[in-house]
Coordinates of C-alpha atoms and ligand atoms in Angstrom, one line a residue:
Chain A
M22 CA 50.0 127.4 57.7
G23 CA 51.7 124.2 57.2
A24 CA 54.8 125.3 59.1
G25 CA 55.7 122.8 61.8
H26 CA 54.7 119.6 60.1
H27 CA 58.1 118.6 59.1
H28 CA 59.8 118.7 62.5
Q29 CA 57.2 116.6 64.0
L30 CA 58.6 114.3 66.7
Y31 CA 55.3 112.7 67.8
L32 CA 54.2 109.6 66.1
P33 CA 50.5 109.0 66.9
G34 CA 49.7 105.5 68.1
A35 CA 47.9 103.4 70.7
S36 CA 50.6 101.1 71.9
A37 CA 51.2 100.3 75.6
V38 CA 54.0 102.8 75.6
H39 CA 51.8 105.6 74.1
R40 CA 49.2 104.9 76.8
L41 CA 51.5 105.2 79.8
P42 CA 51.0 108.4 81.8
P43 CA 53.6 111.1 80.8
Q44 CA 55.1 111.5 84.3
C45 CA 56.0 107.7 84.4
K46 CA 57.7 108.0 81.0
L47 CA 59.6 111.1 81.9
L48 CA 60.9 109.7 85.1
A49 CA 61.8 106.4 83.4
V50 CA 63.8 108.2 80.7
F51 CA 65.5 110.4 83.3
A52 CA 66.5 107.4 85.5
F53 CA 67.6 105.4 82.5
A54 CA 69.9 108.3 81.5
V55 CA 71.4 108.5 85.0
V56 CA 72.2 104.8 84.9
V57 CA 73.8 105.1 81.4
V58 CA 75.9 108.0 82.5
A59 CA 77.0 106.1 85.6
T60 CA 78.2 103.1 83.6
P61 CA 82.0 102.8 83.3
R62 CA 83.0 103.3 79.7
E63 CA 85.0 100.1 79.5
R64 CA 81.9 97.9 79.9
F65 CA 81.2 97.6 76.2
W66 CA 78.6 94.8 76.6
A67 CA 76.6 96.9 79.1
F68 CA 76.1 99.6 76.5
G69 CA 75.1 96.9 74.0
L70 CA 72.4 95.6 76.4
Y71 CA 71.2 99.2 77.0
A72 CA 70.7 99.6 73.2
L73 CA 68.8 96.3 73.2
L74 CA 66.5 97.6 75.9
L75 CA 65.8 100.7 73.9
A76 CA 65.2 98.5 70.8
A77 CA 62.6 96.6 72.8
V78 CA 60.9 99.8 73.8
A79 CA 60.8 100.9 70.2
W80 CA 59.4 97.6 69.2
A81 CA 56.7 97.7 71.9
A82 CA 55.8 101.3 70.8
R83 CA 55.7 100.4 67.1
V84 CA 58.2 103.2 66.4
P85 CA 60.1 102.3 63.1
P86 CA 63.9 102.5 63.2
G87 CA 63.9 105.0 60.4
H88 CA 61.9 107.5 62.5
V89 CA 64.5 107.3 65.2
L90 CA 67.5 107.4 62.9
R91 CA 66.3 110.5 61.0
R92 CA 65.7 112.4 64.2
M93 CA 69.2 111.5 65.6
A94 CA 70.5 114.3 63.3
I95 CA 70.4 116.6 66.3
E96 CA 73.3 114.6 67.7
L97 CA 75.6 115.3 64.7
P98 CA 77.5 118.2 66.3
F99 CA 78.5 116.0 69.2
V100 CA 79.5 113.3 66.8
L101 CA 81.8 115.7 64.9
F102 CA 83.3 116.9 68.2
A103 CA 83.8 113.3 69.3
F104 CA 85.7 112.5 66.1
L105 CA 88.0 115.4 66.7
I106 CA 89.0 114.4 70.3
P107 CA 91.3 111.4 69.3
V108 CA 92.9 113.4 66.6
I109 CA 93.9 116.4 68.8
G110 CA 94.1 114.4 72.0
L111 CA 97.3 114.0 74.1
G112 CA 99.0 111.0 75.7
E113 CA 99.8 107.5 74.4
R114 CA 99.1 107.2 70.7
T115 CA 98.0 104.4 68.4
T116 CA 97.7 104.0 64.6
V117 CA 94.4 103.3 63.0
L118 CA 94.2 103.2 59.2
G119 CA 97.5 105.1 59.0
L120 CA 96.2 107.9 61.3
S121 CA 97.9 108.5 64.6
L122 CA 95.3 108.8 67.3
S123 CA 95.4 109.5 71.0
V124 CA 94.3 106.5 73.2
P125 CA 92.7 108.5 76.0
G126 CA 91.1 110.6 73.3
L127 CA 89.6 107.5 71.7
W128 CA 88.2 106.5 75.1
A129 CA 86.7 109.9 75.7
A130 CA 85.2 109.9 72.2
W131 CA 83.6 106.5 72.7
N132 CA 82.3 107.6 76.2
I133 CA 80.6 110.7 74.7
L134 CA 79.2 108.9 71.7
A135 CA 77.8 105.9 73.4
K136 CA 76.2 107.8 76.3
A137 CA 74.9 110.6 74.2
T138 CA 73.4 108.2 71.6
L139 CA 71.6 106.2 74.2
G140 CA 70.2 109.4 75.9
V141 CA 69.2 110.9 72.6
V142 CA 67.4 107.7 71.4
A143 CA 65.6 107.4 74.7
S144 CA 64.4 111.0 74.4
I145 CA 63.3 110.5 70.8
L146 CA 61.3 107.5 71.9
L147 CA 59.7 109.5 74.7
A148 CA 58.8 112.3 72.2
A149 CA 57.6 109.8 69.6
T150 CA 55.1 108.3 72.0
T151 CA 54.0 111.4 74.0
E152 CA 52.5 114.6 72.6
P153 CA 54.5 117.7 73.6
R154 CA 51.7 119.2 75.7
V155 CA 51.2 115.9 77.5
I156 CA 55.0 115.8 78.3
L157 CA 54.5 119.2 79.9
L158 CA 51.5 117.9 81.9
G159 CA 53.7 115.1 83.1
A160 CA 56.4 117.6 84.1
Q161 CA 53.8 119.6 86.0
R162 CA 52.8 116.4 87.8
L163 CA 56.4 115.6 88.7
R164 CA 56.5 119.1 90.4
V165 CA 59.0 120.5 87.9
P166 CA 59.0 124.3 88.8
S167 CA 55.9 125.9 87.3
L168 CA 57.9 128.6 85.7
L169 CA 59.9 126.2 83.7
V170 CA 56.8 124.3 82.5
Q171 CA 55.2 127.6 81.5
I172 CA 58.2 128.7 79.5
A173 CA 58.3 125.4 77.7
M174 CA 54.6 125.7 77.1
F175 CA 54.9 129.1 75.5
M176 CA 57.9 128.0 73.4
L177 CA 55.7 125.1 72.1
R178 CA 52.9 127.5 71.2
Y179 CA 54.8 130.4 69.8
L180 CA 57.8 128.8 68.0
D181 CA 55.8 128.7 64.7
V182 CA 54.4 132.2 65.2
I183 CA 57.9 133.6 65.7
L184 CA 59.3 131.6 62.7
D185 CA 56.5 133.0 60.6
E186 CA 57.3 136.5 61.7
M187 CA 61.0 135.9 60.8
R188 CA 60.0 134.6 57.4
R189 CA 57.8 137.6 56.7
M190 CA 60.6 140.0 57.7
R191 CA 63.0 138.2 55.4
V192 CA 60.6 138.4 52.6
A193 CA 60.1 142.1 53.2
R194 CA 63.9 142.6 53.2
E195 CA 64.5 140.7 50.1
S196 CA 61.6 142.1 48.2
R197 CA 63.3 145.5 48.6
G198 CA 66.4 144.1 47.0
F199 CA 68.4 143.1 50.1
E200 CA 70.5 140.0 49.9
A201 CA 72.5 138.7 52.8
R202 CA 75.8 138.0 51.0
D203 CA 78.6 139.4 53.1
V204 CA 79.3 140.8 56.5
R205 CA 78.7 144.4 55.5
Q206 CA 75.0 143.6 55.4
L207 CA 75.1 142.3 59.0
P208 CA 73.7 145.6 60.5
A209 CA 70.5 145.2 58.5
V210 CA 70.0 141.6 59.7
A211 CA 70.8 142.7 63.3
R212 CA 68.2 145.5 63.0
S213 CA 65.6 142.9 61.9
A214 CA 66.6 140.7 64.9
G215 CA 66.1 143.7 67.2
A216 CA 62.7 144.3 65.7
L217 CA 61.8 140.7 66.1
F218 CA 62.8 140.9 69.8
I219 CA 60.6 144.0 70.4
R220 CA 57.7 142.4 68.6
S221 CA 58.0 139.2 70.7
Y222 CA 58.3 141.2 73.8
E223 CA 55.2 143.2 73.0
R224 CA 53.4 140.0 72.2
G225 CA 54.4 138.7 75.6
E226 CA 52.8 141.7 77.3
R227 CA 49.6 141.2 75.4
V228 CA 49.5 137.5 76.1
H229 CA 50.0 138.3 79.8
L230 CA 47.0 140.6 79.7
A231 CA 44.9 137.9 78.0
M232 CA 46.0 135.5 80.7
L233 CA 45.1 137.9 83.5
S234 CA 41.7 138.4 81.8
R235 CA 41.0 134.7 82.2
G236 CA 41.9 134.5 85.9
Y237 CA 45.6 133.7 85.7
S238 CA 47.2 134.3 89.1
G239 CA 50.8 133.1 88.6
R240 CA 50.4 129.4 88.2
M241 CA 49.0 127.2 85.5
P242 CA 45.8 125.4 86.3
M243 CA 46.0 121.6 86.3
L244 CA 44.6 120.7 82.9
G245 CA 43.6 117.2 82.2
E246 CA 43.8 114.3 84.7
V247 CA 47.0 112.4 84.2
S248 CA 47.1 110.2 87.4
A249 CA 49.2 107.0 87.2
S250 CA 48.4 103.7 88.8
A251 CA 51.0 101.6 90.5
A252 CA 50.9 99.1 87.6
Q253 CA 51.7 101.9 85.1
W254 CA 54.6 103.1 87.2
G255 CA 55.8 99.5 87.3
V256 CA 55.7 99.1 83.5
A257 CA 57.4 102.4 82.9
L258 CA 60.2 101.8 85.5
L259 CA 60.9 98.4 83.8
L260 CA 63.4 100.2 81.6
P261 CA 65.6 101.9 84.2
V262 CA 65.3 99.0 86.5
S263 CA 66.6 96.6 83.8
A264 CA 69.3 99.0 83.0
L265 CA 70.3 99.2 86.7
A266 CA 70.4 95.4 86.8
V267 CA 72.8 95.4 83.8
L268 CA 74.9 98.0 85.5
G269 CA 75.0 95.9 88.7
L270 CA 76.2 92.9 86.7
S271 CA 78.9 94.9 85.0
L272 CA 80.5 96.3 88.2
Chain B
M22 CA 21.1 133.4 82.1
N23 CA 18.0 135.4 81.2
S24 CA 17.5 136.5 84.8
P25 CA 15.2 139.5 85.4
N26 CA 16.5 142.7 84.0
D27 CA 16.9 144.4 87.3
V28 CA 20.7 144.7 87.1
N29 CA 22.6 146.3 84.2
S30 CA 25.4 144.2 82.7
L31 CA 27.7 147.2 82.7
E32 CA 27.7 150.6 84.2
V33 CA 30.6 153.1 83.7
S34 CA 30.4 156.4 85.5
R35 CA 32.7 159.4 85.0
L36 CA 35.6 157.2 84.2
A37 CA 38.8 159.1 83.6
Y38 CA 42.3 157.7 83.0
A39 CA 45.8 158.9 82.3
Y40 CA 48.7 156.6 81.3
P41 CA 51.7 156.8 83.5
D42 CA 53.5 158.9 80.9
G43 CA 50.8 161.5 81.3
T44 CA 48.7 160.8 78.2
Q45 CA 45.1 161.5 79.2
A46 CA 43.2 158.8 77.3
L47 CA 39.7 159.0 79.0
F48 CA 38.1 162.2 80.2
G49 CA 35.0 161.1 82.0
V50 CA 33.1 158.3 80.3
D51 CA 29.5 157.5 81.2
L52 CA 27.6 154.5 79.7
T53 CA 25.1 151.9 80.7
I54 CA 24.5 148.6 79.0
G55 CA 21.4 146.5 80.0
R56 CA 21.2 142.7 80.1
G57 CA 21.0 141.1 76.7
E58 CA 21.8 144.2 74.7
R59 CA 24.2 144.2 71.8
V60 CA 26.0 147.5 71.7
A61 CA 28.7 148.8 69.3
L62 CA 31.4 151.1 70.6
L63 CA 32.6 153.2 67.6
G64 CA 35.5 155.6 67.5
P65 CA 38.5 156.6 65.4
N66 CA 42.0 155.4 66.2
G67 CA 43.3 156.8 69.4
A68 CA 39.9 157.6 70.7
G69 CA 40.5 155.5 73.9
K70 CA 38.5 152.4 73.0
T71 CA 41.1 149.9 74.0
T72 CA 41.9 151.9 77.2
L73 CA 38.2 151.8 78.1
V74 CA 38.0 148.0 77.4
M75 CA 41.0 147.4 79.7
H76 CA 39.1 149.0 82.5
L77 CA 36.1 146.7 82.2
N78 CA 37.9 143.8 83.8
G79 CA 40.3 145.7 85.9
I80 CA 43.5 145.3 83.8
L81 CA 43.7 149.1 84.2
T82 CA 42.2 150.6 87.3
A83 CA 40.2 153.8 87.1
G84 CA 42.1 157.0 87.8
H85 CA 38.7 158.5 88.6
G86 CA 35.1 157.2 88.4
T87 CA 33.7 153.7 88.7
V88 CA 33.0 150.6 86.6
T89 CA 30.3 148.2 87.7
V90 CA 29.7 144.7 86.1
G91 CA 26.4 143.0 86.8
G92 CA 26.1 144.9 90.1
T93 CA 29.7 144.2 91.2
P94 CA 32.0 147.2 91.3
V95 CA 35.5 146.7 89.8
R96 CA 37.9 146.9 92.7
K97 CA 41.1 145.1 93.8
D98 CA 39.1 142.7 96.0
T99 CA 36.5 141.9 93.3
L100 CA 39.0 141.3 90.4
K101 CA 38.6 137.6 90.4
E102 CA 34.8 137.8 90.2
V103 CA 34.9 140.6 87.7
R104 CA 37.3 138.7 85.4
R105 CA 34.9 135.8 85.4
R106 CA 32.0 138.0 84.4
V107 CA 33.7 140.0 81.7
G108 CA 34.8 138.0 78.7
L109 CA 37.4 140.0 76.9
V110 CA 38.3 138.9 73.3
F111 CA 41.5 140.6 72.2
Q112 CA 42.1 141.8 68.7
D113 CA 44.8 139.4 67.7
P114 CA 43.8 135.8 68.3
D115 CA 47.4 134.8 68.6
D116 CA 47.5 136.8 71.8
Q117 CA 44.4 135.2 73.1
L118 CA 45.3 131.6 72.3
F119 CA 48.4 130.9 74.2
M120 CA 48.1 127.2 75.0
P121 CA 49.4 124.4 72.8
T122 CA 46.0 123.1 71.9
V123 CA 42.5 124.4 71.5
R124 CA 41.2 122.2 74.3
D125 CA 43.8 123.5 76.8
D126 CA 43.2 127.1 75.8
V127 CA 39.4 127.0 76.2
A128 CA 40.0 125.1 79.5
F129 CA 42.4 127.8 80.9
G130 CA 39.7 130.2 82.1
P131 CA 37.3 127.7 83.7
A132 CA 40.2 125.8 85.2
N133 CA 41.4 129.0 86.9
M134 CA 37.8 129.3 88.2
G135 CA 38.2 125.9 89.9
L136 CA 36.4 123.6 87.4
T137 CA 38.0 120.1 87.0
G138 CA 37.3 116.8 85.4
E139 CA 33.9 116.2 83.9
E140 CA 32.6 119.7 84.6
L141 CA 35.6 121.3 82.9
E142 CA 35.3 119.0 79.9
R143 CA 31.6 120.0 79.6
A144 CA 32.4 123.7 79.8
V145 CA 35.1 123.3 77.1
K146 CA 32.9 121.3 74.7
G147 CA 29.9 123.5 75.2
A148 CA 31.8 126.7 74.4
L149 CA 33.4 125.2 71.3
D150 CA 30.1 123.9 70.1
R151 CA 28.6 127.4 70.4
V152 CA 31.1 128.7 68.0
G153 CA 31.0 125.7 65.7
M154 CA 34.6 124.6 66.4
L155 CA 34.1 121.4 68.4
E156 CA 35.9 119.3 65.8
A157 CA 39.1 121.4 66.2
I158 CA 39.3 120.6 69.9
D159 CA 42.6 118.7 69.7
R160 CA 44.4 120.8 67.2
P161 CA 47.1 123.4 67.9
P162 CA 45.9 126.9 67.3
H163 CA 48.5 127.7 64.6
H164 CA 47.0 125.0 62.4
L165 CA 43.7 126.9 62.2
S166 CA 42.7 129.7 59.8
F167 CA 42.5 133.2 61.1
G168 CA 38.7 133.1 61.1
Q169 CA 38.7 129.8 63.0
R170 CA 41.2 131.2 65.5
R171 CA 39.0 134.2 66.2
R172 CA 36.0 131.9 66.8
V173 CA 38.1 129.8 69.2
A174 CA 39.1 133.0 70.9
V175 CA 35.4 133.8 71.5
A176 CA 35.0 130.3 72.9
T177 CA 37.8 130.8 75.4
V178 CA 35.7 133.4 77.1
L179 CA 32.3 131.9 76.5
A180 CA 33.6 128.9 78.6
M181 CA 33.6 131.2 81.6
E182 CA 29.9 132.0 81.2
P183 CA 30.5 135.7 81.2
E184 CA 27.9 138.3 82.0
I185 CA 29.1 140.4 79.1
L186 CA 31.2 139.6 76.1
V187 CA 33.6 142.4 75.0
L188 CA 35.2 142.1 71.6
D189 CA 38.0 144.4 70.4
E190 CA 37.8 144.9 66.6
P191 CA 36.2 141.5 65.9
S192 CA 35.9 141.9 62.2
S193 CA 39.5 143.0 61.5
N194 CA 41.5 140.8 59.1
L195 CA 38.5 138.5 58.4
D196 CA 37.5 137.7 54.8
P197 CA 33.9 138.2 53.9
A198 CA 32.9 134.6 54.6
A199 CA 34.6 134.5 58.0
R200 CA 33.1 137.8 58.8
R201 CA 29.6 136.5 58.1
E202 CA 30.2 133.3 60.1
L203 CA 31.3 135.3 63.1
A204 CA 28.3 137.6 62.8
E205 CA 26.0 134.6 62.8
I206 CA 27.7 133.2 65.9
L207 CA 27.5 136.5 67.8
R208 CA 23.8 136.8 66.9
S209 CA 23.1 133.3 68.2
L210 CA 24.7 134.0 71.6
D211 CA 22.5 134.6 74.5
V212 CA 24.8 137.1 76.3
T213 CA 25.3 140.9 76.5
V214 CA 27.8 142.0 73.9
L215 CA 29.9 145.2 73.7
M216 CA 31.6 145.3 70.3
V217 CA 34.5 147.8 69.8
T218 CA 34.9 148.5 66.1
H219 CA 35.3 151.0 63.4
D220 CA 33.7 148.7 60.9
L221 CA 30.4 150.6 60.7
P222 CA 28.5 148.2 58.5
Y223 CA 29.3 145.4 60.9
A224 CA 28.0 147.5 63.8
L225 CA 24.8 148.2 61.8
E226 CA 24.4 144.5 61.1
L227 CA 24.8 143.3 64.6
C228 CA 24.0 146.1 67.1
E229 CA 20.7 147.9 67.6
R230 CA 22.5 150.6 69.6
S231 CA 25.8 152.3 69.2
L232 CA 28.1 154.6 71.3
I233 CA 30.6 156.9 69.7
L234 CA 33.8 157.4 71.8
S235 CA 35.8 160.3 70.7
G236 CA 38.5 162.3 72.4
G237 CA 38.0 160.3 75.6
V238 CA 34.3 160.9 76.1
I239 CA 31.1 159.4 74.8
A240 CA 30.1 161.8 72.1
A241 CA 26.9 160.1 70.9
D242 CA 24.6 157.3 72.1
G243 CA 21.6 156.0 70.1
P244 CA 20.2 153.6 67.6
T245 CA 23.0 152.5 65.2
R246 CA 20.9 153.3 62.2
E247 CA 20.3 156.9 63.3
L248 CA 23.9 157.5 64.1
L249 CA 25.2 156.1 60.9
A250 CA 22.7 158.2 58.9
D251 CA 24.0 161.4 60.4
T252 CA 27.0 162.1 58.1
E253 CA 27.9 165.3 59.9
L254 CA 28.2 163.5 63.2
L255 CA 30.3 160.8 61.6
A256 CA 32.6 163.3 60.0
A257 CA 33.0 165.2 63.2
H258 CA 34.5 162.0 64.8
R259 CA 36.6 160.8 61.9
L260 CA 34.2 157.9 61.1
E261 CA 33.4 157.0 57.6
L262 CA 31.1 154.5 55.9
P263 CA 32.8 152.4 53.2
Y264 CA 32.6 153.7 49.6
G265 CA 29.2 153.2 48.1
F266 CA 27.6 152.4 51.4
A267 CA 24.8 154.6 52.6
V268 CA 22.3 154.4 55.5
P269 CA 19.0 156.1 54.7
A270 CA 17.9 158.5 57.4
P271 CA 15.4 156.7 59.5
A272 CA 12.8 159.5 59.4
E273 CA 12.4 159.4 55.6
P274 CA 10.7 156.3 54.3
A275 CA 13.1 154.3 52.1
Ligands
LIG315 N1 50.6 152.3 77.0 C1 50.3 153.6 76.7 N2 51.0 154.6 77.2 C2 50.8 155.9 76.9 N3 49.8 156.2 76.1 C3 49.0 155.3 75.5 C4 49.2 153.9 75.8 N4 48.3 153.2 75.1 C5 47.5 154.1 74.5 N5 47.9 155.3 74.7 C6 47.3 156.6 74.2 O1 46.0 156.7 74.7 C7 45.1 157.1 73.7 C8 44.0 156.1 73.5 O2 44.5 154.9 73.0 P1 43.7 153.6 72.7 O3 42.8 153.4 73.9 O4 44.6 152.6 72.3 O5 42.8 154.1 71.5 P2 41.9 153.2 70.4 O6 41.9 151.8 70.9 O7 40.6 153.8 70.4 O8 42.6 153.3 69.1 C9 46.0 157.4 72.5 O9 46.3 158.7 72.4 C10 47.2 156.5 72.7 O10 48.3 157.1 72.1
LIG316 MG1 42.5 149.9 70.0

């Protein structure tokens, strides 16, 4: 119990953004990301305006900046990578704070950082205003292949179950005096991973039987009505359409 | 639901089954369960209880013999109908509850049957209400206690209005309070129940009649109290009452 509360992305609320149907928000975030990626990296002010658009969405959704910032940690590996590029990059060089950096490398780093950050923030806002299962309903509505939706649905349901199983196996290992200190103990850990895989596989078979028993015939039934009105589509697409306008101005 | 008792809920006749690897699990099982009965299926580990249960809704198909549910024979072309009529509750609720929320999980069966909108919502709420879990409707299953998950698992099949409810080891892993709550729920239901268990006191508490499955055949069939008072019969089939528990033979006045 209790597992899974700390990595919560969803922030319950009743704002206009929360109330939009999930398929509208999904498509809006996707279209926004496409526009961002298509923007030439030299147009600094365009990226600034995109950030302002997201800030407006966050304000409308009553999502505090702290909530978004803390969850941006998932971007950290990209940030580190981006910092490396100018250092190891080739071509024309420039000196910043006594450090010799590659100019094309700097551009590449900026390009990755700016676009990834905007995409990550947009996704965090989507997840903060839409429950995970509702996102999946939206994906189903958008005709995302049923198999993908089902896989995501099972991950959502069983992630905590599997994490619990891992924790129990670790406790069992350690209560018998095992400590993972150096590589010689890797085989024991690998055996645990194998056992975990088998357990998960067997669970998959049993879940499949349980699904068959309740009339499953290969596709998920449509659960919950999530139809969207033209007005709701209009509101949701405000984000990518504004971004597109910015892009148009910048070209 | 309480239609005339002209059709039996379940009829199994000379059912035999061998697993693909050659293990013969069932050697000719015969049993009949009438409408509204609550029957316990007792048997030691490896007796073939789970194998038998898997035949009741066509997950396994009979190598030999027949299974009939509420008058409908279990065949390839009747699978859909049969799965609606047999509500199977698996032993581990984490296997039974595979959707992200309780609501979606209970809705899964009826939605597969074609229910939508208001009708679906009514089926979901009705089933959760019958097991006393209506307030958990929007919660994810892994935030519930084990006993609560088992109750929701019962609701997932009740929502399909089954002809017969089949439970595999319903009392396993429950603490005494959860065990009692589940017993109260099962007693309050107005459906035929087949309960697979080796928890003999639970069988005595809930079921008038018991069957003993042993070595792939029905070895005994009678009032639970009589079977449990027959220590020789129990010992012959590796069944034991818990320490300190005794059922007085029904013939002698207590
Ligand atoms: N998938 C399988 N493949 C081969 N043999 C099996 C399989 N499942 C069960 N068995 C065997 O069939 C017999 C009956 O098993 P089962 O129905 O699970 O018993 P119970 O549920 O009463 O403990 C046992 O001997 C068991 O080893
Ligand atoms: Mg079993």
